[in-house]
Tab-separated table of C-alpha atoms and ligand atoms in Angstrom:
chain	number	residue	atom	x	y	z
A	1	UNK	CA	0.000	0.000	0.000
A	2	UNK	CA	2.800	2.303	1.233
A	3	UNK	CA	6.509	1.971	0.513
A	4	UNK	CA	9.235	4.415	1.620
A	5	UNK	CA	12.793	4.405	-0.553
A	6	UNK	CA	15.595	5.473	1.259
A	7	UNK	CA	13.536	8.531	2.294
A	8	UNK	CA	16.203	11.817	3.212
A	9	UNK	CA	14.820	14.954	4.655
A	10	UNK	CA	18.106	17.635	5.108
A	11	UNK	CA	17.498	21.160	6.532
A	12	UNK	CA	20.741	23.821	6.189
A	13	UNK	CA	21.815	24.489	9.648
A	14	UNK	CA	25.324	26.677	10.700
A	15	UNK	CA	26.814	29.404	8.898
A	16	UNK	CA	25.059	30.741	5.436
A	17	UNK	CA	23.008	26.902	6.178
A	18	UNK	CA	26.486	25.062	4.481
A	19	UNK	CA	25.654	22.537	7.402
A	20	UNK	CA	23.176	19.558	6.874
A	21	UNK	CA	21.249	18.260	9.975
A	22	UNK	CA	19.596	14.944	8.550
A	23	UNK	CA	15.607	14.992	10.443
A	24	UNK	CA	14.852	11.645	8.569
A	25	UNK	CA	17.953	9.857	7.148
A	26	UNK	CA	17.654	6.835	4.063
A	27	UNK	CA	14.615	5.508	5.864
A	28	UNK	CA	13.035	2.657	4.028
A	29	UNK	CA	9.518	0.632	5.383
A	30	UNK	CA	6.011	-0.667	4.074
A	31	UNK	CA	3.256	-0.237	5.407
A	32	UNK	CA	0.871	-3.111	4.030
A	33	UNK	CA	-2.788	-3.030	3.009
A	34	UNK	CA	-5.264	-3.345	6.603
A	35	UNK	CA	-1.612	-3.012	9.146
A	36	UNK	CA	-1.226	-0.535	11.752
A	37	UNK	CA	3.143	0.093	12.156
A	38	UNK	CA	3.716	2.107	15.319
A	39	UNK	CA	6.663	4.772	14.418
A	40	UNK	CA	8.692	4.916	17.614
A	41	UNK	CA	11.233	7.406	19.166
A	42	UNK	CA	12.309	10.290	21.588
A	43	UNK	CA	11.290	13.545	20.877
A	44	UNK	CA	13.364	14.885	17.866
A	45	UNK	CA	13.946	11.499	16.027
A	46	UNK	CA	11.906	12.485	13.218
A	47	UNK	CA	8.533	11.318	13.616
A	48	UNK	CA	6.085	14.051	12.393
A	49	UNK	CA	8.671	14.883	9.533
A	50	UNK	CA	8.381	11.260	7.590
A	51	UNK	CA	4.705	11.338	8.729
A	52	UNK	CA	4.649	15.215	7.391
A	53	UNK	CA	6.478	13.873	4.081
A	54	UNK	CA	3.933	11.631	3.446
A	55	UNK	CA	0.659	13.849	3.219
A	56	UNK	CA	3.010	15.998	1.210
A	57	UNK	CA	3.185	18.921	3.494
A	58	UNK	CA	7.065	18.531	2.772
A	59	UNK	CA	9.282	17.768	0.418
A	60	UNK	CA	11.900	14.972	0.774
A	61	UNK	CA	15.713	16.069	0.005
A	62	UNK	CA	16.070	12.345	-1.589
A	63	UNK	CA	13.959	9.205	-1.582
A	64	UNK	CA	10.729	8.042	-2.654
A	65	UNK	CA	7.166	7.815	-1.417
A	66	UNK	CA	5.238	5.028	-3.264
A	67	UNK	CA	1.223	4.763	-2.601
A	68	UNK	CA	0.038	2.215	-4.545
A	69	UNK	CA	3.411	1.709	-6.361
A	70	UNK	CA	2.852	5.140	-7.527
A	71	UNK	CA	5.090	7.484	-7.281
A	72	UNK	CA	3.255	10.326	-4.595
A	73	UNK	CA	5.894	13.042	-6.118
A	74	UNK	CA	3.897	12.063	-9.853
A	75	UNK	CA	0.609	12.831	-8.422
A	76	UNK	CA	-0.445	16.095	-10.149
A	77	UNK	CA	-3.519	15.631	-8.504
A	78	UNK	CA	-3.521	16.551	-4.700
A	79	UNK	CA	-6.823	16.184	-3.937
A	80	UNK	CA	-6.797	12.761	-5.530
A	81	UNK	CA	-4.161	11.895	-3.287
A	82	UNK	CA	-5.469	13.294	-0.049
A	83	UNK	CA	-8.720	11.422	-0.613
A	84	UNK	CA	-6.953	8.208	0.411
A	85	UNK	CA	-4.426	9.788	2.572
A	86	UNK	CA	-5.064	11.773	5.139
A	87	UNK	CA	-3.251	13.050	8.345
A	88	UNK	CA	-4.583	13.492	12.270
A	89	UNK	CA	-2.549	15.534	14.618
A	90	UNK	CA	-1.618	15.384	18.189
A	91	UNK	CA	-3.938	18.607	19.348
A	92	UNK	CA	-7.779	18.404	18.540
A	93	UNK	CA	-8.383	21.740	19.524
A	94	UNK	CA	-6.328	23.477	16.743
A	95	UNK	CA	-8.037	21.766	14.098
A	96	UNK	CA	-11.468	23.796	14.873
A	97	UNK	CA	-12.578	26.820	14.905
A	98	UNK	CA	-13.729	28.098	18.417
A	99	UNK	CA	-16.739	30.283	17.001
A	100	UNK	CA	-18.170	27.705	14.730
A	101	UNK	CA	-19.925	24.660	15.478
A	102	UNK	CA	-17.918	21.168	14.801
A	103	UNK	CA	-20.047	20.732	12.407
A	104	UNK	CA	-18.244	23.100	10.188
A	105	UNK	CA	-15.104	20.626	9.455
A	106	UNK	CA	-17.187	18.094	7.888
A	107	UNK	CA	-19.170	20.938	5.527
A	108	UNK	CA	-15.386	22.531	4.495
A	109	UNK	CA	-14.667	18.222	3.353
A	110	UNK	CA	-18.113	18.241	1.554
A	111	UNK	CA	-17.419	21.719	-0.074
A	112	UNK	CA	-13.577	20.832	-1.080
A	113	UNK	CA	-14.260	17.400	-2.259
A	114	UNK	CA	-17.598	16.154	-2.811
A	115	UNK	CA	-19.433	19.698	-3.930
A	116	UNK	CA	-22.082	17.226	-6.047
A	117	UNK	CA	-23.130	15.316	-3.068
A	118	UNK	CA	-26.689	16.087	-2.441
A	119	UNK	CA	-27.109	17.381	1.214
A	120	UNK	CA	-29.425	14.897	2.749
A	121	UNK	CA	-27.060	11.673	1.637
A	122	UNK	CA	-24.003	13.925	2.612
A	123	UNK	CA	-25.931	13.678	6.298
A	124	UNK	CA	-27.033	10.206	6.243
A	125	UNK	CA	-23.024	9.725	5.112
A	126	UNK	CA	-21.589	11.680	8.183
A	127	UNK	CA	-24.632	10.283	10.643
A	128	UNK	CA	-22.782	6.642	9.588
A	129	UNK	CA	-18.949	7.683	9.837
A	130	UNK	CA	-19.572	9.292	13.618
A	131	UNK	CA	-21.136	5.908	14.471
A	132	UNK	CA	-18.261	4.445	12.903
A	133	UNK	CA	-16.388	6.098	15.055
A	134	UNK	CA	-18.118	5.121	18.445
A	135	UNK	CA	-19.798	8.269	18.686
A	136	UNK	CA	-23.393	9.325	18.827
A	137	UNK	CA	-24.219	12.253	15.626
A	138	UNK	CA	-26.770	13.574	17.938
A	139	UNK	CA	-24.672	13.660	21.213
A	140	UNK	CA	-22.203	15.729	18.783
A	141	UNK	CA	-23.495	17.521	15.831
A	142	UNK	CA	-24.535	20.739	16.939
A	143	UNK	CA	-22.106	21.396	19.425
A	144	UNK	CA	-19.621	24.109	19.396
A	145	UNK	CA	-15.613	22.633	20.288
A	146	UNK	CA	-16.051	23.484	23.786
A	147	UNK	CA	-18.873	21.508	24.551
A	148	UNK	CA	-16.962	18.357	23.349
A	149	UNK	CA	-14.069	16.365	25.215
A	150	UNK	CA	-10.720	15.781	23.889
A	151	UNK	CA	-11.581	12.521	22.867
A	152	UNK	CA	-14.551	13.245	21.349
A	153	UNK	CA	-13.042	15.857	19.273
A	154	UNK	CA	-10.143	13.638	18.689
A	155	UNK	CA	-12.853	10.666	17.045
A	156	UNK	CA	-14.573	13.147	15.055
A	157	UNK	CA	-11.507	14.284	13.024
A	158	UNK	CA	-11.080	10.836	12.595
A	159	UNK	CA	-14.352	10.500	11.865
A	160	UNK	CA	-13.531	13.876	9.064
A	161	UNK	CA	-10.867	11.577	7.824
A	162	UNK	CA	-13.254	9.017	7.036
A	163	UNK	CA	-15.705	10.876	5.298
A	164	UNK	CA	-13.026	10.759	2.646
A	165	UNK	CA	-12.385	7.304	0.973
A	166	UNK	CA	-9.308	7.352	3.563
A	167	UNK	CA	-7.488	4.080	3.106
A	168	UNK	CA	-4.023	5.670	4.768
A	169	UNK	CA	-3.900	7.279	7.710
A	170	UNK	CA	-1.303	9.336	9.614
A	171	UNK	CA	-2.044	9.495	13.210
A	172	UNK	CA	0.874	11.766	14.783
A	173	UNK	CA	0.392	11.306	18.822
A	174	UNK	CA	-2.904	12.032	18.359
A	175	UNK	CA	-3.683	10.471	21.838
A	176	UNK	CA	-0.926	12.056	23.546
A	177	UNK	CA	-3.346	14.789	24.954
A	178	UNK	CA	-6.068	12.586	25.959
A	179	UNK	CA	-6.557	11.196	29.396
A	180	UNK	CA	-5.925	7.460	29.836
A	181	UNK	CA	-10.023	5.955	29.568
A	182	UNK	CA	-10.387	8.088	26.658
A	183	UNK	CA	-7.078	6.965	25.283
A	184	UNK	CA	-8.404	3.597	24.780
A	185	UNK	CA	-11.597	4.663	23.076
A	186	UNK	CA	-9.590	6.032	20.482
A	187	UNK	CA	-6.679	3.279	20.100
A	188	UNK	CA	-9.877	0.838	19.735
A	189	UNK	CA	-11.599	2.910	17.023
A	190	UNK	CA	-8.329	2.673	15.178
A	191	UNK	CA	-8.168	-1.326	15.849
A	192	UNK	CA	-12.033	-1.675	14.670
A	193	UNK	CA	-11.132	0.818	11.516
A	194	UNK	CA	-7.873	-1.537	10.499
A	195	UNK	CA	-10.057	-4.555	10.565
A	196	UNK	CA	-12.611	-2.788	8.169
A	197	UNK	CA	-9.767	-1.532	5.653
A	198	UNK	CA	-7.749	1.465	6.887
A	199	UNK	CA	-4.225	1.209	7.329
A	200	UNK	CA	-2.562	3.445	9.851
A	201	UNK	CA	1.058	5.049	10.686
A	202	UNK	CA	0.694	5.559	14.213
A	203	UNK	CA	3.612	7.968	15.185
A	204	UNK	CA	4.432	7.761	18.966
A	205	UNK	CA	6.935	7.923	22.060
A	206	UNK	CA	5.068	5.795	23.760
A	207	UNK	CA	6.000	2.133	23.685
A	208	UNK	CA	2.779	0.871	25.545
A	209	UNK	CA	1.000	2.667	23.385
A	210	UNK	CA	2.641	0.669	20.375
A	211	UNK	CA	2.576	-1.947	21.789
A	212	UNK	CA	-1.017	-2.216	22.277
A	213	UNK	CA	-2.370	-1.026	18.889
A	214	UNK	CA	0.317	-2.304	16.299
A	215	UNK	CA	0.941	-5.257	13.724
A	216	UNK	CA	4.691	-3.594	12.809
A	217	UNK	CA	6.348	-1.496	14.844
A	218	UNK	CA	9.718	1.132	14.021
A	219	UNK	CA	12.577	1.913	16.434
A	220	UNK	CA	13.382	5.440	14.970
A	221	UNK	CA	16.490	7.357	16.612
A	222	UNK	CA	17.557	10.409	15.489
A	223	UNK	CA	16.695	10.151	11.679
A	224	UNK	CA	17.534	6.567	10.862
A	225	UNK	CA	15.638	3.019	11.441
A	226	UNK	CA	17.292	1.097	14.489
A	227	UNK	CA	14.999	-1.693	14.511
A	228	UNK	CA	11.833	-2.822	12.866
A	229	UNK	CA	9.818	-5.575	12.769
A	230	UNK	CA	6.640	-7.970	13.642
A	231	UNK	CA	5.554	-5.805	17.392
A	232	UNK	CA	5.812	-8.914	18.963
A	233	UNK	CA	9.070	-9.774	17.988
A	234	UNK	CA	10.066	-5.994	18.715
A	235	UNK	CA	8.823	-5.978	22.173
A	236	UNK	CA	9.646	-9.602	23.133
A	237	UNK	CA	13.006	-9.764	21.444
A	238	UNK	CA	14.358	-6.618	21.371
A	239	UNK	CA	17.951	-7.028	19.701
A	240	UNK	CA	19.234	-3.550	19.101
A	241	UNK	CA	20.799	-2.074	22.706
A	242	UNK	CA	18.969	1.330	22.053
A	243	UNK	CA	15.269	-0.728	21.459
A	244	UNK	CA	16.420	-2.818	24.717
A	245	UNK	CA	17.165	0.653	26.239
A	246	UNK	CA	13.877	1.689	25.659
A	247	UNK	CA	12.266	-1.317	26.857
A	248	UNK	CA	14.048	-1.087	30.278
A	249	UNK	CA	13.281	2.707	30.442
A	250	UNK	CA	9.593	1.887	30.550
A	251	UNK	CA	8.546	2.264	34.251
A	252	UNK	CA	6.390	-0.477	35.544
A	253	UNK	CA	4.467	-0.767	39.128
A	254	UNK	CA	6.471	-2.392	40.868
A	255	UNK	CA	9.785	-1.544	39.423
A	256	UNK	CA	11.573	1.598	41.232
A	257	UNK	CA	12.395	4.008	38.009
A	258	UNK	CA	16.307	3.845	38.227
A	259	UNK	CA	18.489	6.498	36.285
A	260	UNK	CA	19.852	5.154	33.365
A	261	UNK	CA	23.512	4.830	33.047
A	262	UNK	CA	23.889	5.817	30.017
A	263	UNK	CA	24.214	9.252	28.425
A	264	UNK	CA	21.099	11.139	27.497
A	265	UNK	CA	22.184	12.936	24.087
A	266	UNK	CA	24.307	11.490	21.258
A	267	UNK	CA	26.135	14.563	19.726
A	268	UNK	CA	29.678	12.662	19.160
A	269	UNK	CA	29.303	10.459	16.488
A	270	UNK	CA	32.268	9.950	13.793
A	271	UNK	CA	30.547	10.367	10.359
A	272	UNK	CA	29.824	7.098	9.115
A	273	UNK	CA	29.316	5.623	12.488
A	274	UNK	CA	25.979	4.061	14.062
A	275	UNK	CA	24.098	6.912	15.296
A	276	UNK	CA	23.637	5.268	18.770
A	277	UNK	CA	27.499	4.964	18.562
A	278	UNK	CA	28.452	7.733	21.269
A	279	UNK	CA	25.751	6.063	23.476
A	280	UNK	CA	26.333	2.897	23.536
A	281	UNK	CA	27.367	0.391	25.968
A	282	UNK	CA	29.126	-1.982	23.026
A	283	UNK	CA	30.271	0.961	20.702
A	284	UNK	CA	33.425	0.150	19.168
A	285	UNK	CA	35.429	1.036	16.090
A	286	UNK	CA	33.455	-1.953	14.009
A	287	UNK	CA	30.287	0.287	14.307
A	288	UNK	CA	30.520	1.528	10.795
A	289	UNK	CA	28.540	1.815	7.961
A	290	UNK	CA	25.548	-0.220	9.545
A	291	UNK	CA	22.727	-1.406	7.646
A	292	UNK	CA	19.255	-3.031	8.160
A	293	UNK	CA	19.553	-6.829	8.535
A	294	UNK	CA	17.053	-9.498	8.731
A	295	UNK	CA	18.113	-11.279	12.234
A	296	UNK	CA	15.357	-13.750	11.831
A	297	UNK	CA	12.474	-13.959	9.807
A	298	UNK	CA	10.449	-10.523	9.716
A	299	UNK	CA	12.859	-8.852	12.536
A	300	UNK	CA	15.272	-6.034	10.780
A	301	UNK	CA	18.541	-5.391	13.088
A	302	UNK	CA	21.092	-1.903	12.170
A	303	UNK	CA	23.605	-3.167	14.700
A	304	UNK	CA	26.806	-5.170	13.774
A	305	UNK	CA	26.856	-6.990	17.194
A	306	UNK	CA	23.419	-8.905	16.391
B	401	LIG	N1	11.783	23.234	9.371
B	401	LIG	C1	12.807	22.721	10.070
B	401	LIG	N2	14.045	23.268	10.016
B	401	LIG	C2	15.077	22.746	10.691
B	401	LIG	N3	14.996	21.653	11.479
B	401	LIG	C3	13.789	21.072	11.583
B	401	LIG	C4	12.628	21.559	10.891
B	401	LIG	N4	11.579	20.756	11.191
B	401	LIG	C5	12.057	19.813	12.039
B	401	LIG	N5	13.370	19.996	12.273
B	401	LIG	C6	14.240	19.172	13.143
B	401	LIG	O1	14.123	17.841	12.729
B	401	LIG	C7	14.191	16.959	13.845
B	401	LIG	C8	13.033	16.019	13.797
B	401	LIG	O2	11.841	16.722	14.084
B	401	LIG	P1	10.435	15.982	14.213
B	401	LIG	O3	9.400	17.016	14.443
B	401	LIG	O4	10.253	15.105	13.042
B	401	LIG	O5	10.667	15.108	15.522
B	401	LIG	P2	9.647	14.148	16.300
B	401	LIG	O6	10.261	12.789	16.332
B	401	LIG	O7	8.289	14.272	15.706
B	401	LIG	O8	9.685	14.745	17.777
B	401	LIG	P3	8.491	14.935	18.868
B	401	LIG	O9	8.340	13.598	19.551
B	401	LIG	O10	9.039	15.965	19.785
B	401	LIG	O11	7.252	15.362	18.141
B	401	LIG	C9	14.228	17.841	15.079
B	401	LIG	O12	15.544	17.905	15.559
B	401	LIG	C10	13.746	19.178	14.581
B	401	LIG	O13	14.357	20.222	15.301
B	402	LIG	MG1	6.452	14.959	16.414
C-alpha cells in the first residue's frame, strides 16, 4: 500500500546553512494493506517529519514515497491523493474553529471534495462515519468545540478523515493529549477501523502505546531506522541495545524508576558511524557503515553486534 525508498529529509543548519542536519535519514519501510506500524522514538527522532512527508506537506531532500506503487511526487492531482491519505494531529483543539460549530469541518470536506453530493445523503453519510467512530451524531453535531471532550473531538476528526475514501492514515500522537479511559476509546476505534480496511502510521513515544495497537512497529532514533519488525518480535526480542534501552526505560508498578547509566544525548558520532554509537554500551570502532539486517524472519537489526 505504502513503501518508503531510502527517504532523506536535510534542513541547512550553521553558517550561510552550508551545514546539513539529517531529520529523517535513508529511511526505508512498508506499510501493508489493513496493518497498523507504530513509528517509535524520543522527541526529535523524526517522527512528524516522515509522517509530514507523506501527506506531502514537505518535500523529501532524496527518496521516494510510493502509494500504490505510484510514485506520490507524480501525483499532479492533490486532492486525488489526499482522498486516500489523510493526516490526524496530536492537538484536537487546533483543528477547529472556536466560534463555529464542529459541524463546520465536515461541511469545508463536503465543499472541497464532494461539492455534487446532495445534502441529505451527505448527512445520512456523516450520521454513519460518527457511528463508525463510536460516537453518537446527535450527542455531537450541533455542538460548538467546547462543549466536546478531547476525545470526542479527537474521534470526530477521525471520523472527518473518514468521510473521505481514507485508506491511509497518519495518526501523529494524536492520543498524547487525551486522558488514559479516553485513550483507549480512540486506540480501539483505530483497531475496529484496520479490521474494516484502513491502514494506519501511528507515530508515537510511547512504547505501551505501540505496543497495544500495532501489527509492525519502528525503532526510529535520530533520523535513521534502528529496529523494525513484527511488534511482537520488537517488544519480546528486542535485539538492538537502544530498542532494549527503551524497553528497560519503561517504568512499571512495581519496578523503582532507576536512572539510566547511560548518556542522554548522542552529539559525538564519527561520520559514518551508528548513530547510537556515542551512546552505547558496546560501541566500538566496528560500528561503521551499519545497515538493516534481517536477524530472523520478519525482525530487521542496524547493529553489527546482532
Ligand atoms: N523546518 C525545520 N528546520 C530545521 N529543522 C527542523 C525543521 N523541522 C524539524 N526539524 C528538526 O528535525 C528533527 C526532527 O523533528 P520531528 O518534528 O520530526 O521530531 P519528532 O520525532 O516528531 O519529535 P516529537 O516527539 O518531539 O514530536 C528535530 O531535531 C527538529 O528540530
Ligand atoms: Mg512529532
Amino acid at each position: 500500500m505504502l513503501e518508503i525508498v531510502n527517504l532523506t529529509k536535510a534542513y541547512p543548519i550553521g553558517p550561510f546553512g552550508r551545514e546539513k542536519f539529517y531529520a529523517v535519514d535513508n529511511v526505508s519501510f512498508k506499510i501493508e494493506d489493513q496493518e497498523i506500524v507504530s513509528l517509535i522514538g524520543e522527541s526529535g527522532s523524526g517522527k512528524t517529519t516522515i509522517g509530514k512527508l507523506i501527506l506531502r506537506l514537505i518535500k523529501p531532500t532524496s527518496g521516494k514515497i510510493f502509494y500504490n506503487a505510484f510514485d506520490i511526487s507524480s501525483f499532479k492531482n492533490l486532492k486525488e491523493y489526499y482522498r486516500h491519505v489523510q493526516g490526524v494531529f496530536q492537538d484536537p483543539f487546533s483543528s477547529y474553529n472556536p466560534i463555529f460549530k464542529v459541524d463546520r469541518v465536515f461541511e469545508m470536506v463536503r465543499e472541497e471534495f464532494y461539492p455534487d453530493v446532495k445534502r441529505s445523503s451527505w448527512q445520512e453519510r456523516l450520521q454513519k462515519v460518527i457511528e463508525d467512530i463510536g460516537l453518537n451524531p446527535k450527542e455531537v453535531l450541533g455542538k460548538f468545540p467546547h462543549q466536546l471532550s478531547g476525545g470526542q473531538l479527537q474521534r470526530l476528526l477521525i471520523a472527518r478523515a473518514l468521510l473521505m475514501e481514507t485508506k491511509f492514515l497518519v495518526a501523529d500522537e494524536i492520543i498524547s493529549m487525551l486522558d488514559a479511559s479516553t485513550r483507549i476509546d480512540v486506540l480501539n476505534t483505530l483497531i475496529k477501523l484496520k479490521e474494516k480496511g484502513l491502514s494506519v502510521l501511528f507515530i508515537t513515544h510511547d512504547l505501551s502505546l505501540g505496543y497495544y495497537t500495532s501489527d509492525k512497529t519502528i525503532i526510529l532514533y535520530r533520523g535513521s531506522i534502528m529496529e523494525h519488525g513484527e511488534t511482537e518480535k520488537v517488544f519480546n526480542n528486542p535485539l538492538h541495545p537502544y530498542t532494549k534501552m527503551l524497553l528497560e526505560s519503561v517504568p512499571t508498578l512495581h519496578k523503582k524508576w532507576e536512572k539510566s547509566s547511560i548518556a542522554l544525548e548522542g552529539k559525538n558520532v564519527p561520520k559514518g558511524y551508528c548513530k547510537f554509537y556515542d551512546r552505547c554500551p558496546l560501541g566500538d570502532t566496528n560500528c561503521k557503515n551499519v545497515e538493516l539486517r534481517e536477524v530472523e524472519n520478519g525482525h530487521f537489526v542496524a547493529c553489527t553486534k546482532v
